mmCIF file of C-alpha atoms in Angstrom:
data_model
loop_
_atom_site.group_PDB
_atom_site.id
_atom_site.type_symbol
_atom_site.label_atom_id
_atom_site.label_comp_id
_atom_site.label_asym_id
_atom_site.label_seq_id
_atom_site.Cartn_x
_atom_site.Cartn_y
_atom_site.Cartn_z
ATOM 1 C CA MET M 346 107.859 58.489 97.566
ATOM 2 C CA GLU M 347 105.892 62.682 98.516
ATOM 3 C CA ASN M 348 108.380 62.417 101.521
ATOM 4 C CA SER M 349 111.145 61.784 99.523
ATOM 5 C CA LYS M 350 109.969 64.797 97.990
ATOM 6 C CA GLY M 351 112.053 67.943 98.666
ATOM 7 C CA LYS M 352 109.907 70.969 100.372
ATOM 8 C CA LEU M 353 108.650 74.296 99.149
ATOM 9 C CA TYR M 354 109.240 76.660 101.977
ATOM 10 C CA LEU M 355 108.097 80.205 102.315
ATOM 11 C CA ILE M 356 110.693 82.230 103.463
ATOM 12 C CA PRO M 357 109.543 85.513 104.543
ATOM 13 C CA THR M 358 112.336 88.612 104.195
ATOM 14 C CA THR M 359 112.579 91.988 106.267
ATOM 15 C CA LEU M 360 109.896 95.065 105.817
ATOM 16 C CA GLY M 361 112.555 97.777 105.402
ATOM 17 C CA ASP M 362 116.146 97.826 105.971
ATOM 18 C CA ASN M 363 116.344 96.940 109.375
ATOM 19 C CA GLU M 364 118.153 93.586 109.921
ATOM 20 C CA PRO M 365 117.397 90.811 109.438
ATOM 21 C CA LEU M 366 117.203 88.377 112.905
ATOM 22 C CA GLU M 367 115.567 91.655 114.596
ATOM 23 C CA VAL M 368 111.729 90.814 113.177
ATOM 24 C CA LEU M 369 112.435 87.464 111.440
ATOM 25 C CA PRO M 370 113.391 84.543 114.016
ATOM 26 C CA MET M 371 116.653 82.026 113.857
ATOM 27 C CA SER M 372 114.467 79.331 112.054
ATOM 28 C CA VAL M 373 114.426 81.527 108.881
ATOM 29 C CA LYS M 374 117.899 81.684 108.795
ATOM 30 C CA LYS M 375 118.623 77.804 109.238
ATOM 31 C CA ILE M 376 116.431 76.698 106.710
ATOM 32 C CA ILE M 377 119.181 79.993 104.121
ATOM 33 C CA GLU M 378 121.717 78.264 105.167
ATOM 34 C CA ARG M 379 120.367 74.654 104.195
ATOM 35 C CA THR M 380 118.519 75.996 100.795
ATOM 36 C CA ASP M 381 120.567 77.247 97.625
ATOM 37 C CA HIS M 382 117.537 76.571 95.691
ATOM 38 C CA TYR M 383 115.242 79.941 96.391
ATOM 39 C CA ILE M 384 112.728 81.418 94.126
ATOM 40 C CA VAL M 385 112.560 85.004 94.182
ATOM 41 C CA GLU M 386 111.095 88.682 92.127
ATOM 42 C CA ASN M 387 114.321 90.044 92.468
ATOM 43 C CA GLU M 388 117.351 88.841 92.708
ATOM 44 C CA LYS M 389 120.189 91.257 93.626
ATOM 45 C CA THR M 390 117.634 91.973 96.457
ATOM 46 C CA ALA M 391 117.429 88.512 96.971
ATOM 47 C CA ARG M 392 121.684 87.251 97.055
ATOM 48 C CA ARG M 393 121.786 90.442 98.857
ATOM 49 C CA PHE M 394 118.940 89.167 101.721
ATOM 50 C CA ILE M 395 120.480 85.750 102.173
ATOM 51 C CA LYS M 396 124.282 87.205 102.376
ATOM 52 C CA LYS M 397 122.684 89.489 105.465
ATOM 53 C CA ILE M 398 121.074 86.560 106.715
ATOM 54 C CA SER M 399 124.297 83.671 106.384
ATOM 55 C CA PRO M 400 127.263 86.041 105.602
ATOM 56 C CA ARG M 401 129.159 82.781 105.556
ATOM 57 C CA LYS M 402 127.217 80.859 102.595
ATOM 58 C CA SER M 403 127.917 80.263 99.232
ATOM 59 C CA GLN M 404 126.995 82.792 96.770
ATOM 60 C CA PRO M 405 127.978 81.028 93.570
ATOM 61 C CA ASN M 406 126.749 78.165 94.783
ATOM 62 C CA LEU M 407 123.072 79.654 94.398
ATOM 63 C CA THR M 408 120.406 78.585 92.153
ATOM 64 C CA ILE M 409 117.692 80.866 91.042
ATOM 65 C CA TYR M 410 115.213 81.702 90.059
ATOM 66 C CA LEU M 411 112.546 84.817 88.835
ATOM 67 C CA LEU M 412 109.131 84.774 89.123
ATOM 68 C CA ASP M 413 108.334 88.218 88.316
ATOM 69 C CA LYS M 414 106.008 90.079 86.099
ATOM 70 C CA PHE M 415 107.472 89.017 82.575
ATOM 71 C CA THR M 416 107.683 85.175 84.109
ATOM 72 C CA ASP M 417 106.442 82.681 81.341
ATOM 73 C CA ILE M 418 103.620 80.973 83.014
ATOM 74 C CA LEU M 419 105.730 78.002 81.602
ATOM 75 C CA GLU M 420 107.788 78.570 82.222
ATOM 76 C CA ILE M 421 107.674 78.772 85.776
ATOM 77 C CA GLN M 422 106.394 75.043 85.682
ATOM 78 C CA ASN M 423 109.607 73.640 86.051
ATOM 79 C CA TYR M 424 110.514 75.420 89.168
ATOM 80 C CA LEU M 425 110.271 72.650 91.603
ATOM 81 C CA ASP M 426 111.322 69.910 89.634
ATOM 82 C CA VAL M 427 113.528 69.838 91.559
ATOM 83 C CA CYS M 428 111.779 68.822 93.816
ATOM 84 C CA SER M 429 111.318 65.244 92.641
ATOM 85 C CA GLU M 430 115.495 65.053 93.866
ATOM 86 C CA GLY M 431 115.050 66.358 96.826
ATOM 87 C CA ILE M 432 115.801 69.290 97.245
ATOM 88 C CA ASN M 433 115.034 71.988 98.719
ATOM 89 C CA VAL M 434 113.579 75.235 97.193
ATOM 90 C CA GLY M 435 112.370 78.273 99.168
ATOM 91 C CA LEU M 436 110.175 80.753 98.113
ATOM 92 C CA LEU M 437 111.131 85.053 99.124
ATOM 93 C CA SER M 438 108.880 87.479 98.703
ATOM 94 C CA GLU M 439 110.377 90.678 98.384
ATOM 95 C CA ALA M 440 109.179 92.759 101.770
ATOM 96 C CA GLY M 441 107.067 90.404 104.082
ATOM 97 C CA VAL M 442 105.625 87.654 103.720
ATOM 98 C CA PRO M 443 105.495 85.452 99.890
ATOM 99 C CA ALA M 444 102.035 84.617 98.287
ATOM 100 C CA VAL M 445 99.558 87.419 100.584
ATOM 101 C CA ALA M 446 99.682 90.640 97.961
ATOM 102 C CA ASP M 447 102.599 88.512 96.183
ATOM 103 C CA PRO M 448 102.587 86.790 92.885
ATOM 104 C CA GLY M 449 104.289 84.090 94.460
ATOM 105 C CA ALA M 450 100.747 82.084 95.225
ATOM 106 C CA SER M 451 101.335 80.417 92.561
ATOM 107 C CA ILE M 452 104.622 78.280 92.624
ATOM 108 C CA VAL M 453 102.402 77.555 95.702
ATOM 109 C CA GLN M 454 99.543 76.249 93.328
ATOM 110 C CA LEU M 455 101.860 74.873 91.936
ATOM 111 C CA ALA M 456 103.246 72.505 94.641
ATOM 112 C CA HIS M 457 99.954 71.789 95.534
ATOM 113 C CA GLN M 458 99.438 70.552 92.084
ATOM 114 C CA LYS M 459 102.844 68.386 92.405
ATOM 115 C CA GLY M 460 102.374 67.761 95.716
ATOM 116 C CA ILE M 461 104.667 68.751 97.325
ATOM 117 C CA GLY M 462 105.022 69.881 100.853
ATOM 118 C CA VAL M 463 104.705 73.511 101.904
ATOM 119 C CA VAL M 464 105.791 75.039 105.083
ATOM 120 C CA PRO M 465 105.432 78.483 105.804
ATOM 121 C CA LEU M 466 108.259 80.052 108.428
ATOM 122 C CA VAL M 467 107.083 83.003 110.505
ATOM 123 C CA GLY M 468 108.145 86.082 109.748
ATOM 124 C CA PRO M 469 106.175 89.844 109.747
ATOM 125 C CA SER M 470 103.141 90.236 107.033
ATOM 126 C CA SER M 471 102.221 94.838 106.521
ATOM 127 C CA ILE M 472 98.653 93.746 106.272
ATOM 128 C CA ILE M 473 98.579 91.429 109.948
ATOM 129 C CA MET M 474 100.787 93.681 112.089
ATOM 130 C CA ALA M 475 98.452 96.866 110.246
ATOM 131 C CA MET M 476 95.342 95.392 110.878
ATOM 132 C CA MET M 477 96.875 94.146 114.954
ATOM 133 C CA ALA M 478 97.604 97.272 115.725
ATOM 134 C CA SER M 479 94.399 99.322 114.645
ATOM 135 C CA GLY M 480 91.886 98.677 116.482
ATOM 136 C CA LEU M 481 89.089 97.326 114.229
ATOM 137 C CA ASN M 482 87.313 94.435 113.449
ATOM 138 C CA GLY M 483 90.196 91.738 113.954
ATOM 139 C CA GLN M 484 87.315 89.498 113.594
ATOM 140 C CA SER M 485 85.994 89.815 110.253
ATOM 141 C CA PHE M 486 88.100 92.042 107.453
ATOM 142 C CA ALA M 487 89.150 92.184 103.731
ATOM 143 C CA PHE M 488 92.270 92.695 101.986
ATOM 144 C CA ASN M 489 91.270 94.364 98.410
ATOM 145 C CA GLY M 490 94.837 94.947 97.209
ATOM 146 C CA TYR M 491 94.910 98.202 95.562
ATOM 147 C CA LEU M 492 92.543 100.828 94.844
ATOM 148 C CA PRO M 493 91.276 101.928 91.149
ATOM 149 C CA ILE M 494 94.187 104.677 89.434
ATOM 150 C CA GLU M 495 91.228 106.360 88.203
ATOM 151 C CA LYS M 496 90.255 109.161 90.434
ATOM 152 C CA GLY M 497 86.481 108.557 89.710
ATOM 153 C CA GLU M 498 87.000 104.942 89.659
ATOM 154 C CA ARG M 499 88.667 105.456 92.975
ATOM 155 C CA LYS M 500 86.456 107.436 94.610
ATOM 156 C CA LYS M 501 83.715 104.856 93.498
ATOM 157 C CA THR M 502 85.712 102.387 94.675
ATOM 158 C CA ILE M 503 86.387 103.579 98.481
ATOM 159 C CA LYS M 504 82.277 104.349 99.091
ATOM 160 C CA GLN M 505 82.419 100.418 97.866
ATOM 161 C CA LEU M 506 84.451 99.699 100.209
ATOM 162 C CA GLU M 507 82.799 102.368 102.878
ATOM 163 C CA LYS M 508 79.335 100.891 102.179
ATOM 164 C CA LEU M 509 80.358 97.083 102.306
ATOM 165 C CA SER M 510 82.479 97.551 106.312
ATOM 166 C CA PHE M 511 79.212 98.828 106.927
ATOM 167 C CA ASP M 512 76.657 96.097 106.450
ATOM 168 C CA LYS M 513 78.718 93.615 107.118
ATOM 169 C CA ASN M 514 80.506 94.625 110.065
ATOM 170 C CA GLN M 515 83.676 94.174 108.670
ATOM 171 C CA SER M 516 87.583 96.429 108.061
ATOM 172 C CA GLN M 517 88.793 97.081 104.810
ATOM 173 C CA ILE M 518 92.163 97.159 103.995
ATOM 174 C CA PHE M 519 94.020 97.948 100.526
ATOM 175 C CA ILE M 520 97.244 99.863 99.928
ATOM 176 C CA GLU M 521 98.662 101.317 97.071
ATOM 177 C CA THR M 522 101.615 102.728 95.667
ATOM 178 C CA PRO M 523 104.008 104.611 98.435
ATOM 179 C CA TYR M 524 104.336 107.772 95.963
ATOM 180 C CA ARG M 525 100.671 107.913 95.606
ATOM 181 C CA ASN M 526 100.408 107.446 99.045
ATOM 182 C CA GLU M 527 99.672 111.016 99.396
ATOM 183 C CA LYS M 528 96.494 111.759 96.493
ATOM 184 C CA LEU M 529 94.932 108.559 97.881
ATOM 185 C CA LEU M 530 94.579 110.168 101.463
ATOM 186 C CA GLU M 531 92.662 113.289 99.726
ATOM 187 C CA ASP M 532 90.737 111.321 98.309
ATOM 188 C CA LEU M 533 89.687 109.510 101.426
ATOM 189 C CA LYS M 534 89.351 112.967 103.417
ATOM 190 C CA GLN M 535 87.418 113.543 100.396
ATOM 191 C CA THR M 536 85.049 110.966 99.763
ATOM 192 C CA LEU M 537 84.282 109.222 103.050
ATOM 193 C CA SER M 538 81.543 110.135 105.994
ATOM 194 C CA GLY M 539 83.348 112.063 108.628
ATOM 195 C CA GLN M 540 82.504 109.288 111.324
ATOM 196 C CA THR M 541 84.195 106.685 109.242
ATOM 197 C CA LYS M 542 87.459 104.986 111.293
ATOM 198 C CA LEU M 543 90.730 105.376 108.642
ATOM 199 C CA CYS M 544 93.332 103.582 110.315
ATOM 200 C CA ILE M 545 97.324 103.960 108.461
ATOM 201 C CA ALA M 546 100.135 102.062 108.882
ATOM 202 C CA VAL M 547 103.231 102.783 107.891
ATOM 203 C CA ASP M 548 106.971 101.543 107.950
ATOM 204 C CA ILE M 549 105.463 98.705 109.758
ATOM 205 C CA THR M 550 108.633 97.434 111.483
ATOM 206 C CA LEU M 551 111.657 100.399 111.006
ATOM 207 C CA SER M 552 112.117 102.706 113.593
ATOM 208 C CA THR M 553 110.289 105.634 111.741
ATOM 209 C CA GLU M 554 107.325 103.219 112.255
ATOM 210 C CA TYR M 555 103.796 105.580 112.409
ATOM 211 C CA ILE M 556 99.900 104.125 112.820
ATOM 212 C CA LYS M 557 96.804 105.653 113.244
ATOM 213 C CA THR M 558 93.588 105.211 113.944
ATOM 214 C CA MET M 559 91.436 108.296 114.767
ATOM 215 C CA THR M 560 88.124 109.303 112.668
ATOM 216 C CA VAL M 561 88.603 110.678 109.615
ATOM 217 C CA ASN M 562 86.538 114.589 109.828
ATOM 218 C CA ASP M 563 90.368 113.949 112.764
ATOM 219 C CA TRP M 564 92.171 112.971 110.011
ATOM 220 C CA LYS M 565 91.165 117.078 108.167
ATOM 221 C CA ARG M 566 93.167 118.357 110.601
ATOM 222 C CA GLN M 567 96.224 115.823 110.926
ATOM 223 C CA LYS M 568 99.105 116.457 109.322
ATOM 224 C CA VAL M 569 101.248 113.655 108.615
ATOM 225 C CA ASN M 570 104.275 112.671 105.740
ATOM 226 C CA LEU M 571 103.389 109.921 103.592
ATOM 227 C CA HIS M 572 104.986 110.183 100.016
ATOM 228 C CA LYS M 573 106.843 106.678 99.560
ATOM 229 C CA ARG M 574 107.076 105.479 102.761
ATOM 230 C CA PRO M 575 104.794 101.869 102.550
ATOM 231 C CA ALA M 576 102.052 102.639 103.443
ATOM 232 C CA ILE M 577 99.332 100.815 104.750
ATOM 233 C CA PHE M 578 94.937 101.172 105.641
ATOM 234 C CA ILE M 579 92.532 99.883 106.449
ATOM 235 C CA ILE M 580 88.253 101.629 106.632
ATOM 236 C CA HIS M 581 85.990 101.352 109.304
ATOM 237 C CA LYS M 582 82.523 102.856 109.494
ATOM 238 C CA MET M 583 80.437 101.141 112.643
#
């Protein structure tokens, strides 16, 4: 019976090196304390997070399944087999919530296919938190992931997103690899219209958190250090 199956818990993690219970509710700690099977991107960081949130939990008793870009699609098919024995599985992201801008979505899809209950737990999402703090259109927005690396294609995509924002009155969200943040910002300042609004949200939930929304013209007069800092970018053309 479906009710006797284990569940897939979507377990959020912190967005940086801060104390887990400063940004995560006690419900996350409770689930971790009674869960011994995990699907993770990186075993070392996952074990470190579990130990930090539940220091007395036995690490040798944990069963860890890896899910990264090298994981064979056929191997993934067996990751939730223990649920048929009534055993719960936790899906951990490297940062923030699982399955959003995260490879965990394939596991969630598998759970639905197998009739396994999916339980999302409350935790920080940099995408949503940036949108909340931007002052831009929270009624209509889209997440676009990473922009193209090649400069010409990236600028073309930026113009397309700006036009889409204007045509639909829709905020457009995207991210970049932290060491390329400053190059992206330069491209945004060179490519976007001067009155287009740009929000940059950096180090969300950390002590160095920086969130600001201004016009592109104002950003041209502003200096900000984005190098190797996790950032969310949002544009909106009115």
